PDB file of C-alpha atoms and ligand atoms in Angstrom:
ATOM      1  CA  MET A  83     -33.769  11.212  43.433  1.00 81.00           C
ATOM      2  CA  LYS A  84     -32.894   8.581  40.883  1.00 94.00           C
ATOM      3  CA  LYS A  85     -34.184   5.160  41.748  1.00 98.00           C
ATOM      4  CA  VAL A  86     -31.624   2.405  41.396  1.00 98.00           C
ATOM      5  CA  VAL A  87     -32.544  -1.203  42.288  1.00 99.00           C
ATOM      6  CA  VAL A  88     -30.588  -4.535  42.460  1.00 99.00           C
ATOM      7  CA  VAL A  89     -32.737  -7.470  41.770  1.00 99.00           C
ATOM      8  CA  THR A  90     -31.163 -10.629  42.837  1.00 98.00           C
ATOM      9  CA  GLY A  91     -31.990 -13.477  40.669  1.00 98.00           C
ATOM     10  CA  GLY A  92     -33.728 -11.103  38.314  1.00 98.00           C
ATOM     11  CA  SER A  93     -33.500 -12.907  35.178  1.00 98.00           C
ATOM     12  CA  ARG A  94     -36.222 -15.526  35.579  1.00 98.00           C
ATOM     13  CA  GLY A  95     -39.496 -16.227  37.139  1.00 98.00           C
ATOM     14  CA  ILE A  96     -40.618 -13.761  39.824  1.00 98.00           C
ATOM     15  CA  GLY A  97     -37.381 -11.819  39.643  1.00 98.00           C
ATOM     16  CA  ARG A  98     -37.819 -11.291  36.003  1.00 98.00           C
ATOM     17  CA  ALA A  99     -41.256  -9.920  36.443  1.00 98.00           C
ATOM     18  CA  THR A 100     -40.081  -7.833  39.119  1.00 99.00           C
ATOM     19  CA  SER A 101     -37.293  -6.298  37.162  1.00 98.00           C
ATOM     20  CA  THR A 102     -39.530  -5.691  34.381  1.00 98.00           C
ATOM     21  CA  LEU A 103     -42.181  -3.857  36.383  1.00 98.00           C
ATOM     22  CA  LEU A 104     -39.597  -1.783  38.322  1.00 98.00           C
ATOM     23  CA  ALA A 105     -38.079  -0.656  34.979  1.00 98.00           C
ATOM     24  CA  GLN A 106     -41.590   0.284  33.897  1.00 98.00           C
ATOM     25  CA  LYS A 107     -41.732   2.417  36.933  1.00 98.00           C
ATOM     26  CA  GLY A 108     -38.721   4.245  36.546  1.00 98.00           C
ATOM     27  CA  TYR A 109     -35.885   2.382  38.174  1.00 98.00           C
ATOM     28  CA  SER A 110     -32.721   1.843  36.658  1.00 98.00           C
ATOM     29  CA  VAL A 111     -32.461  -2.061  37.265  1.00 98.00           C
ATOM     30  CA  ILE A 112     -29.284  -4.232  37.929  1.00 98.00           C
ATOM     31  CA  ILE A 113     -30.519  -7.744  36.874  1.00 98.00           C
ATOM     32  CA  ASN A 114     -28.436 -10.253  38.734  1.00 98.00           C
ATOM     33  CA  PHE A 115     -28.322 -13.909  37.735  1.00 98.00           C
ATOM     34  CA  ARG A 116     -26.092 -16.809  38.804  1.00 98.00           C
ATOM     35  CA  SER A 117     -25.433 -19.146  35.837  1.00 97.00           C
ATOM     36  CA  GLN A 118     -27.946 -18.947  33.069  1.00 97.00           C
ATOM     37  CA  ARG A 119     -26.773 -15.856  31.055  1.00 98.00           C
ATOM     38  CA  ALA A 120     -29.300 -16.192  28.033  1.00 98.00           C
ATOM     39  CA  PRO A 121     -32.488 -15.222  29.746  1.00 98.00           C
ATOM     40  CA  ALA A 122     -30.793 -12.306  31.423  1.00 98.00           C
ATOM     41  CA  GLU A 123     -29.318 -10.997  28.182  1.00 98.00           C
ATOM     42  CA  GLN A 124     -32.789 -11.571  26.503  1.00 98.00           C
ATOM     43  CA  LEU A 125     -34.590  -9.589  29.279  1.00 98.00           C
ATOM     44  CA  GLN A 126     -31.880  -6.678  29.168  1.00 98.00           C
ATOM     45  CA  GLN A 127     -32.314  -6.407  25.438  1.00 98.00           C
ATOM     46  CA  GLN A 128     -36.071  -6.287  25.708  1.00 98.00           C
ATOM     47  CA  LEU A 129     -35.936  -3.668  28.289  1.00 98.00           C
ATOM     48  CA  THR A 130     -33.387  -1.317  26.842  1.00 98.00           C
ATOM     49  CA  LYS A 131     -35.216  -1.485  23.390  1.00 98.00           C
ATOM     50  CA  LEU A 132     -38.033  -0.071  25.286  1.00 97.00           C
ATOM     51  CA  GLY A 133     -35.978   2.685  26.549  1.00 98.00           C
ATOM     52  CA  PHE A 134     -35.598   1.500  29.976  1.00 98.00           C
ATOM     53  CA  GLU A 135     -32.331   1.366  32.007  1.00 98.00           C
ATOM     54  CA  ALA A 136     -31.190  -2.035  32.720  1.00 98.00           C
ATOM     55  CA  GLN A 137     -27.949  -3.852  33.050  1.00 98.00           C
ATOM     56  CA  ILE A 138     -27.131  -7.524  33.788  1.00 98.00           C
ATOM     57  CA  TYR A 139     -24.518  -8.937  36.292  1.00 98.00           C
ATOM     58  CA  GLN A 140     -23.432 -12.498  36.990  1.00 98.00           C
ATOM     59  CA  ALA A 141     -22.855 -13.211  40.760  1.00 98.00           C
ATOM     60  CA  ASP A 142     -23.440 -15.948  43.146  1.00 98.00           C
ATOM     61  CA  VAL A 143     -25.121 -13.766  45.905  1.00 98.00           C
ATOM     62  CA  SER A 144     -24.158 -16.268  48.435  1.00 98.00           C
ATOM     63  CA  ASP A 145     -20.622 -15.271  47.940  1.00 98.00           C
ATOM     64  CA  GLU A 146     -19.410 -12.442  49.982  1.00 98.00           C
ATOM     65  CA  VAL A 147     -16.841 -11.097  47.343  1.00 98.00           C
ATOM     66  CA  GLU A 148     -19.335 -11.432  44.470  1.00 98.00           C
ATOM     67  CA  VAL A 149     -21.940  -9.430  46.473  1.00 99.00           C
ATOM     68  CA  LYS A 150     -19.658  -6.565  46.895  1.00 98.00           C
ATOM     69  CA  GLN A 151     -18.626  -6.696  43.100  1.00 98.00           C
ATOM     70  CA  LEU A 152     -22.350  -6.707  42.307  1.00 99.00           C
ATOM     71  CA  PHE A 153     -22.899  -3.506  44.151  1.00 99.00           C
ATOM     72  CA  ASP A 154     -19.670  -1.987  42.894  1.00 98.00           C
ATOM     73  CA  PHE A 155     -21.007  -2.771  39.335  1.00 98.00           C
ATOM     74  CA  ALA A 156     -24.374  -1.093  40.027  1.00 98.00           C
ATOM     75  CA  GLU A 157     -22.738   1.898  41.478  1.00 98.00           C
ATOM     76  CA  GLN A 158     -20.568   2.334  38.518  1.00 98.00           C
ATOM     77  CA  GLN A 159     -23.485   1.898  36.171  1.00 98.00           C
ATOM     78  CA  TYR A 160     -26.057   4.033  37.825  1.00 98.00           C
ATOM     79  CA  GLY A 161     -24.776   5.777  41.024  1.00 98.00           C
ATOM     80  CA  GLU A 162     -26.076   4.912  44.473  1.00 98.00           C
ATOM     81  CA  VAL A 163     -28.185   2.098  44.924  1.00 98.00           C
ATOM     82  CA  THR A 164     -31.485   3.064  46.722  1.00 98.00           C
ATOM     83  CA  ALA A 165     -33.520  -0.244  46.657  1.00 98.00           C
ATOM     84  CA  LEU A 166     -32.703  -3.797  46.922  1.00 99.00           C
ATOM     85  CA  VAL A 167     -34.980  -6.906  46.223  1.00 99.00           C
ATOM     86  CA  ASN A 168     -33.543 -10.302  47.581  1.00 99.00           C
ATOM     87  CA  ASN A 169     -35.070 -12.687  45.304  1.00 98.00           C
ATOM     88  CA  ALA A 170     -32.660 -15.311  44.364  1.00 98.00           C
ATOM     89  CA  GLY A 171     -33.547 -18.670  45.722  1.00 98.00           C
ATOM     90  CA  ARG A 172     -33.690 -22.508  44.995  1.00 95.00           C
ATOM     91  CA  LEU A 173     -34.977 -25.517  46.222  1.00 94.00           C
ATOM     92  CA  PHE A 174     -33.995 -29.163  45.792  1.00 95.00           C
ATOM     93  CA  THR A 175     -35.777 -32.370  44.983  1.00 94.00           C
ATOM     94  CA  GLN A 176     -38.945 -33.214  47.116  1.00 95.00           C
ATOM     95  CA  SER A 177     -38.012 -35.206  50.203  1.00 95.00           C
ATOM     96  CA  ARG A 178     -38.737 -35.771  53.856  1.00 97.00           C
ATOM     97  CA  LEU A 179     -36.384 -34.228  56.517  1.00 98.00           C
ATOM     98  CA  VAL A 180     -35.076 -37.367  57.691  1.00 98.00           C
ATOM     99  CA  ASP A 181     -33.772 -38.133  53.946  1.00 97.00           C
ATOM    100  CA  THR A 182     -32.170 -34.593  53.616  1.00 97.00           C
ATOM    101  CA  SER A 183     -28.358 -34.421  53.550  1.00 97.00           C
ATOM    102  CA  LEU A 184     -26.354 -31.998  55.460  1.00 98.00           C
ATOM    103  CA  GLU A 185     -24.876 -30.904  52.206  1.00 98.00           C
ATOM    104  CA  ARG A 186     -28.199 -29.992  50.714  1.00 97.00           C
ATOM    105  CA  PHE A 187     -29.500 -28.427  53.856  1.00 98.00           C
ATOM    106  CA  THR A 188     -26.511 -26.210  53.943  1.00 98.00           C
ATOM    107  CA  GLN A 189     -26.724 -25.436  50.293  1.00 98.00           C
ATOM    108  CA  THR A 190     -30.355 -24.272  50.556  1.00 98.00           C
ATOM    109  CA  VAL A 191     -29.745 -22.192  53.764  1.00 98.00           C
ATOM    110  CA  THR A 192     -26.461 -20.729  52.105  1.00 98.00           C
ATOM    111  CA  THR A 193     -28.356 -19.923  48.585  1.00 98.00           C
ATOM    112  CA  ASN A 194     -31.555 -18.290  50.215  1.00 98.00           C
ATOM    113  CA  LEU A 195     -30.665 -17.066  53.618  1.00 98.00           C
ATOM    114  CA  THR A 196     -27.093 -16.329  53.543  1.00 98.00           C
ATOM    115  CA  SER A 197     -27.469 -14.398  50.202  1.00 98.00           C
ATOM    116  CA  THR A 198     -30.191 -12.373  51.827  1.00 99.00           C
ATOM    117  CA  PHE A 199     -28.059 -11.463  54.928  1.00 99.00           C
ATOM    118  CA  LEU A 200     -24.919 -10.541  52.700  1.00 99.00           C
ATOM    119  CA  CYS A 201     -26.991  -8.389  50.164  1.00 99.00           C
ATOM    120  CA  CYS A 202     -28.893  -6.661  52.963  1.00 99.00           C
ATOM    121  CA  ARG A 203     -25.714  -5.954  54.882  1.00 99.00           C
ATOM    122  CA  GLU A 204     -23.990  -4.499  51.843  1.00 98.00           C
ATOM    123  CA  PHE A 205     -26.978  -2.394  51.015  1.00 99.00           C
ATOM    124  CA  VAL A 206     -27.177  -0.871  54.371  1.00 98.00           C
ATOM    125  CA  LEU A 207     -23.472  -0.157  54.697  1.00 98.00           C
ATOM    126  CA  ARG A 208     -23.743   1.541  51.239  1.00 98.00           C
ATOM    127  CA  ARG A 209     -26.654   3.484  52.247  1.00 98.00           C
ATOM    128  CA  ASN A 210     -24.448   5.054  55.080  1.00 98.00           C
ATOM    129  CA  GLY A 211     -27.466   6.327  57.161  1.00 98.00           C
ATOM    130  CA  ALA A 212     -29.595   7.364  54.291  1.00 98.00           C
ATOM    131  CA  ALA A 213     -33.073   6.196  53.413  1.00 98.00           C
ATOM    132  CA  GLY A 214     -33.956   3.154  51.214  1.00 98.00           C
ATOM    133  CA  ALA A 215     -36.005   0.081  50.809  1.00 98.00           C
ATOM    134  CA  ILE A 216     -35.478  -3.678  50.797  1.00 99.00           C
ATOM    135  CA  VAL A 217     -37.992  -6.331  50.019  1.00 99.00           C
ATOM    136  CA  ASN A 218     -36.955  -9.801  50.744  1.00 99.00           C
ATOM    137  CA  VAL A 219     -38.664 -12.591  48.918  1.00 98.00           C
ATOM    138  CA  SER A 220     -39.864 -15.257  51.601  1.00 98.00           C
ATOM    139  CA  SER A 221     -42.363 -17.874  50.914  1.00 98.00           C
ATOM    140  CA  GLY A 222     -45.688 -19.219  52.140  1.00 98.00           C
ATOM    141  CA  ALA A 223     -43.403 -22.256  53.149  1.00 98.00           C
ATOM    142  CA  ALA A 224     -42.106 -20.056  56.101  1.00 98.00           C
ATOM    143  CA  LYS A 225     -45.591 -20.805  57.654  1.00 97.00           C
ATOM    144  CA  SER A 226     -46.418 -24.168  56.388  1.00 97.00           C
ATOM    145  CA  GLY A 227     -43.149 -25.686  57.137  1.00 98.00           C
ATOM    146  CA  SER A 228     -43.493 -27.546  53.557  1.00 97.00           C
ATOM    147  CA  PRO A 229     -43.423 -31.345  55.216  1.00 97.00           C
ATOM    148  CA  ASN A 230     -42.543 -34.106  52.978  1.00 96.00           C
ATOM    149  CA  GLU A 231     -41.328 -31.702  50.265  1.00 95.00           C
ATOM    150  CA  TYR A 232     -38.650 -29.141  51.453  1.00 96.00           C
ATOM    151  CA  VAL A 233     -38.565 -28.425  55.192  1.00 98.00           C
ATOM    152  CA  ASP A 234     -34.868 -27.172  54.643  1.00 98.00           C
ATOM    153  CA  TYR A 235     -36.238 -24.502  52.148  1.00 98.00           C
ATOM    154  CA  ALA A 236     -39.049 -23.631  54.600  1.00 98.00           C
ATOM    155  CA  CYS A 237     -36.374 -23.074  57.402  1.00 98.00           C
ATOM    156  CA  SER A 238     -34.363 -20.687  55.181  1.00 98.00           C
ATOM    157  CA  LYS A 239     -37.473 -18.911  54.462  1.00 98.00           C
ATOM    158  CA  GLY A 240     -38.641 -18.598  57.957  1.00 98.00           C
ATOM    159  CA  ALA A 241     -35.225 -17.174  58.922  1.00 98.00           C
ATOM    160  CA  ILE A 242     -35.600 -14.594  56.306  1.00 98.00           C
ATOM    161  CA  ASP A 243     -38.807 -13.484  57.980  1.00 98.00           C
ATOM    162  CA  THR A 244     -36.710 -13.169  61.300  1.00 98.00           C
ATOM    163  CA  LEU A 245     -34.122 -11.244  59.525  1.00 99.00           C
ATOM    164  CA  THR A 246     -36.748  -8.856  57.950  1.00 99.00           C
ATOM    165  CA  VAL A 247     -38.236  -8.082  61.420  1.00 98.00           C
ATOM    166  CA  GLY A 248     -35.040  -7.485  63.145  1.00 98.00           C
ATOM    167  CA  LEU A 249     -33.176  -5.445  60.423  1.00 98.00           C
ATOM    168  CA  ALA A 250     -36.301  -3.263  59.956  1.00 98.00           C
ATOM    169  CA  LYS A 251     -36.334  -2.211  63.577  1.00 98.00           C
ATOM    170  CA  GLU A 252     -32.459  -1.721  63.318  1.00 98.00           C
ATOM    171  CA  VAL A 253     -32.580   0.692  60.418  1.00 98.00           C
ATOM    172  CA  ALA A 254     -36.122   2.429  60.824  1.00 98.00           C
ATOM    173  CA  HIS A 255     -34.801   5.427  62.294  1.00 98.00           C
ATOM    174  CA  GLN A 256     -33.012   6.357  58.989  1.00 98.00           C
ATOM    175  CA  ASN A 257     -36.027   5.626  57.038  1.00 98.00           C
ATOM    176  CA  LEU A 258     -34.713   2.570  55.554  1.00 98.00           C
ATOM    177  CA  ARG A 259     -37.644   0.340  55.177  1.00 99.00           C
ATOM    178  CA  VAL A 260     -37.354  -3.478  55.177  1.00 99.00           C
ATOM    179  CA  ASN A 261     -40.263  -5.820  54.090  1.00 99.00           C
ATOM    180  CA  ALA A 262     -41.021  -9.128  52.590  1.00 99.00           C
ATOM    181  CA  VAL A 263     -43.454 -10.864  50.468  1.00 98.00           C
ATOM    182  CA  ARG A 264     -44.571 -14.385  50.905  1.00 98.00           C
ATOM    183  CA  PRO A 265     -45.630 -15.844  47.619  1.00 98.00           C
ATOM    184  CA  GLY A 266     -47.664 -19.061  47.438  1.00 98.00           C
ATOM    185  CA  LEU A 267     -47.734 -21.419  44.549  1.00 97.00           C
ATOM    186  CA  ILE A 268     -46.536 -19.246  41.525  1.00 98.00           C
ATOM    187  CA  TYR A 269     -46.000 -20.560  37.947  1.00 97.00           C
ATOM    188  CA  THR A 270     -42.215 -20.401  37.507  1.00 97.00           C
ATOM    189  CA  GLU A 271     -39.479 -22.897  36.539  1.00 96.00           C
ATOM    190  CA  MET A 272     -38.496 -23.458  40.122  1.00 95.00           C
ATOM    191  CA  HIS A 273     -41.002 -26.291  40.639  1.00 94.00           C
ATOM    192  CA  ALA A 274     -39.193 -28.395  38.000  1.00 92.00           C
ATOM    193  CA  ASP A 275     -36.071 -28.137  40.483  1.00 87.00           C
ATOM    194  CA  GLY A 276     -38.207 -29.651  43.081  1.00 85.00           C
ATOM    195  CA  GLY A 277     -38.777 -32.566  40.569  1.00 90.00           C
ATOM    196  CA  GLU A 278     -42.388 -31.829  39.812  1.00 93.00           C
ATOM    197  CA  PRO A 279     -42.890 -29.178  37.063  1.00 95.00           C
ATOM    198  CA  ALA A 280     -46.529 -29.209  37.236  1.00 95.00           C
ATOM    199  CA  ARG A 281     -46.710 -28.943  41.117  1.00 95.00           C
ATOM    200  CA  VAL A 282     -48.696 -25.836  40.923  1.00 96.00           C
ATOM    201  CA  ASP A 283     -51.550 -27.378  38.795  1.00 96.00           C
ATOM    202  CA  ARG A 284     -51.537 -30.514  40.976  1.00 95.00           C
ATOM    203  CA  LEU A 285     -52.146 -28.317  44.186  1.00 94.00           C
ATOM    204  CA  ALA A 286     -54.338 -25.568  42.711  1.00 96.00           C
ATOM    205  CA  SER A 287     -57.467 -27.205  44.160  1.00 96.00           C
ATOM    206  CA  ILE A 288     -56.178 -26.500  47.568  1.00 96.00           C
ATOM    207  CA  ILE A 289     -55.825 -22.867  47.088  1.00 97.00           C
ATOM    208  CA  PRO A 290     -58.970 -20.879  48.045  1.00 97.00           C
ATOM    209  CA  MET A 291     -58.798 -18.859  44.863  1.00 98.00           C
ATOM    210  CA  GLN A 292     -58.508 -22.305  43.159  1.00 97.00           C
ATOM    211  CA  ARG A 293     -55.438 -21.336  40.880  1.00 98.00           C
ATOM    212  CA  GLY A 294     -51.832 -20.841  40.932  1.00 98.00           C
ATOM    213  CA  GLY A 295     -50.243 -17.291  40.849  1.00 98.00           C
ATOM    214  CA  LYS A 296     -48.444 -15.455  38.327  1.00 98.00           C
ATOM    215  CA  ALA A 297     -44.955 -13.931  38.832  1.00 98.00           C
ATOM    216  CA  GLU A 298     -46.447 -10.642  37.880  1.00 98.00           C
ATOM    217  CA  GLU A 299     -48.698 -10.728  40.869  1.00 98.00           C
ATOM    218  CA  VAL A 300     -45.935 -11.027  42.991  1.00 98.00           C
ATOM    219  CA  ALA A 301     -43.865  -8.328  41.432  1.00 99.00           C
ATOM    220  CA  HIS A 302     -46.781  -5.917  42.139  1.00 98.00           C
ATOM    221  CA  SER A 303     -46.729  -6.546  45.780  1.00 98.00           C
ATOM    222  CA  ILE A 304     -42.933  -6.016  45.616  1.00 99.00           C
ATOM    223  CA  ALA A 305     -43.212  -2.838  43.703  1.00 98.00           C
ATOM    224  CA  TRP A 306     -45.699  -1.312  46.173  1.00 98.00           C
ATOM    225  CA  LEU A 307     -43.473  -2.278  49.245  1.00 99.00           C
ATOM    226  CA  LEU A 308     -40.580  -0.380  47.641  1.00 98.00           C
ATOM    227  CA  SER A 309     -42.656   2.609  46.665  1.00 98.00           C
ATOM    228  CA  GLU A 310     -43.273   5.807  48.472  1.00 97.00           C
ATOM    229  CA  GLU A 311     -46.919   4.614  48.832  1.00 98.00           C
ATOM    230  CA  ALA A 312     -45.557   2.165  51.418  1.00 98.00           C
ATOM    231  CA  SER A 313     -43.735   4.870  53.326  1.00 98.00           C
ATOM    232  CA  PHE A 314     -44.955   3.942  56.805  1.00 98.00           C
ATOM    233  CA  THR A 315     -44.643   0.234  56.143  1.00 98.00           C
ATOM    234  CA  THR A 316     -41.700  -1.519  57.573  1.00 98.00           C
ATOM    235  CA  GLY A 317     -41.168  -5.075  59.168  1.00 98.00           C
ATOM    236  CA  SER A 318     -44.338  -6.195  57.399  1.00 98.00           C
ATOM    237  CA  PHE A 319     -45.136  -8.972  55.020  1.00 98.00           C
ATOM    238  CA  ILE A 320     -47.567  -9.246  52.182  1.00 98.00           C
ATOM    239  CA  ASP A 321     -48.859 -12.862  51.492  1.00 98.00           C
ATOM    240  CA  VAL A 322     -49.359 -13.370  48.044  1.00 98.00           C
ATOM    241  CA  CYS A 323     -50.919 -16.911  48.271  1.00 98.00           C
ATOM    242  CA  GLY A 324     -54.461 -16.696  46.800  1.00 98.00           C
ATOM    243  CA  GLY A 325     -55.739 -17.224  50.354  1.00 97.00           C
ATOM    244  CA  LEU A 326     -53.768 -20.247  51.251  1.00 94.00           C
TER     245      LEU A 326
HETATM  246  P1  NAP B 677     -36.664 -19.472  39.480  1.00 54.78           P
HETATM  247  O1  NAP B 677     -37.595 -19.150  38.257  1.00 54.78           O
HETATM  248  O2  NAP B 677     -36.083 -20.779  39.585  1.00 54.78           O
HETATM  249  O3  NAP B 677     -35.585 -18.318  39.254  1.00 54.78           O
HETATM  250  C1  NAP B 677     -34.515 -18.287  40.344  1.00 54.78           C
HETATM  251  C2  NAP B 677     -33.545 -17.069  39.918  1.00 54.78           C
HETATM  252  O4  NAP B 677     -32.547 -17.011  41.060  1.00 54.78           O
HETATM  253  C3  NAP B 677     -32.820 -17.063  38.633  1.00 54.78           C
HETATM  254  O5  NAP B 677     -32.630 -15.814  38.046  1.00 54.78           O
HETATM  255  C4  NAP B 677     -31.543 -17.740  39.147  1.00 54.78           C
HETATM  256  O6  NAP B 677     -30.277 -17.478  38.232  1.00 54.78           O
HETATM  257  C5  NAP B 677     -31.362 -16.906  40.499  1.00 54.78           C
HETATM  258  N1  NAP B 677     -30.442 -17.534  41.420  1.00 54.78           N
HETATM  259  C6  NAP B 677     -30.385 -18.781  42.002  1.00 54.78           C
HETATM  260  N2  NAP B 677     -29.472 -18.962  42.871  1.00 54.78           N
HETATM  261  C7  NAP B 677     -28.718 -17.595  42.752  1.00 54.78           C
HETATM  262  C8  NAP B 677     -27.551 -17.452  43.301  1.00 54.78           C
HETATM  263  N3  NAP B 677     -26.818 -18.073  44.239  1.00 54.78           N
HETATM  264  N4  NAP B 677     -27.103 -16.092  42.826  1.00 54.78           N
HETATM  265  C9  NAP B 677     -27.635 -15.443  42.232  1.00 54.78           C
HETATM  266  N5  NAP B 677     -28.729 -15.764  41.426  1.00 54.78           N
HETATM  267  C10 NAP B 677     -29.285 -16.970  41.859  1.00 54.78           C
HETATM  268  O7  NAP B 677     -37.441 -19.189  40.768  1.00 54.78           O
HETATM  269  P2  NAP B 677     -38.705 -18.334  41.204  1.00 54.78           P
HETATM  270  O8  NAP B 677     -39.886 -19.161  41.330  1.00 54.78           O
HETATM  271  O9  NAP B 677     -38.849 -17.216  40.363  1.00 54.78           O
HETATM  272  O10 NAP B 677     -38.273 -17.984  42.698  1.00 54.78           O
HETATM  273  C11 NAP B 677     -37.934 -16.606  43.062  1.00 54.78           C
HETATM  274  C12 NAP B 677     -38.064 -16.461  44.577  1.00 54.78           C
HETATM  275  O11 NAP B 677     -39.292 -16.633  44.813  1.00 54.78           O
HETATM  276  C13 NAP B 677     -37.149 -17.475  45.132  1.00 54.78           C
HETATM  277  O12 NAP B 677     -36.559 -16.892  46.557  1.00 54.78           O
HETATM  278  C14 NAP B 677     -38.289 -18.460  45.855  1.00 54.78           C
HETATM  279  O13 NAP B 677     -37.804 -19.168  46.858  1.00 54.78           O
HETATM  280  C15 NAP B 677     -39.255 -17.478  45.915  1.00 54.78           C
HETATM  281  N6  NAP B 677     -40.733 -18.353  45.931  1.00 54.78           N
HETATM  282  C16 NAP B 677     -41.119 -18.691  44.739  1.00 54.78           C
HETATM  283  C17 NAP B 677     -42.420 -19.475  44.709  1.00 54.78           C
HETATM  284  C18 NAP B 677     -42.918 -20.166  43.578  1.00 54.78           C
HETATM  285  O14 NAP B 677     -43.915 -20.769  43.609  1.00 54.78           O
HETATM  286  N7  NAP B 677     -42.380 -20.156  42.421  1.00 54.78           N
HETATM  287  C19 NAP B 677     -43.031 -19.652  45.991  1.00 54.78           C
HETATM  288  C20 NAP B 677     -42.605 -19.072  47.021  1.00 54.78           C
HETATM  289  C21 NAP B 677     -41.401 -18.369  47.129  1.00 54.78           C
HETATM  290  P3  NAP B 677     -29.875 -18.472  37.072  1.00 54.78           P
HETATM  291  O15 NAP B 677     -30.959 -18.344  36.057  1.00 54.78           O
HETATM  292  O16 NAP B 677     -28.777 -17.933  36.490  1.00 54.78           O
HETATM  293  O17 NAP B 677     -29.891 -19.896  37.743  1.00 54.78           O
END
């Protein structure tokens, strides 16, 4: 069967590495992005030049209508979508919970959790009882709580873990597997959004492996969870945290 995957936030960072690896593994890839078109176009050109199937689609995946449009586009391009990576996510400037505004808390949860809910629901509906695979990108923050930095972000990721477990049990009978990865400190541009571009280097010494991770190292875990090699794995988590 043709393998078609939607990667949300697939244009930069972990999503970019995942889109690239899945294209190399024979998936037709829909690379979703929210606002920055240039990196998405650059990735698409790079992949198509190598003979891989890849299309880009701009959508805010926390918007119900835009999620439907994203899946419509994917089906028009490549036929039924067989796999989903819920990777889109964001965080805000480091702060304590007491200094977090309601607006920021809501935006964090909407971007990270609501998007995962909407895309999971759309994917499961469109599978219509057939098999498939979802990987949700959670975070080590789901377990640490990210005190003094982003408890709001950690909450959204903890809820993604719960969604992963619950949905996995709901759809297991149709061989639709739902798993998650929990990356630790990974070198991407996301840390600049938190106000500290060099955060990974600052914290490297507390990581048992004594280094930050690469986006590609997360992508490999995602690709395995999507693959037939993980055929009896659902409701499970891979921590890609260097031992943290
Ligand atoms: P990143 O480099 O900042 O990339 C974020 C990607 O998500 C971009 O492609 C961005 O699109 C997209 N995006 C953001 N909001 C979106 C929305 N509402 N709709 C559609 N796309 C959206 O981030 P990253 O570090 O690779 O993180 C990827 C995932 O890994 C996130 O879920 C993050 O929480 C998780 N994670 C990262 C780390 C880490 O250390 N980096 C650790 C644990 C977990 P635009 O370019 O258009 O904005």
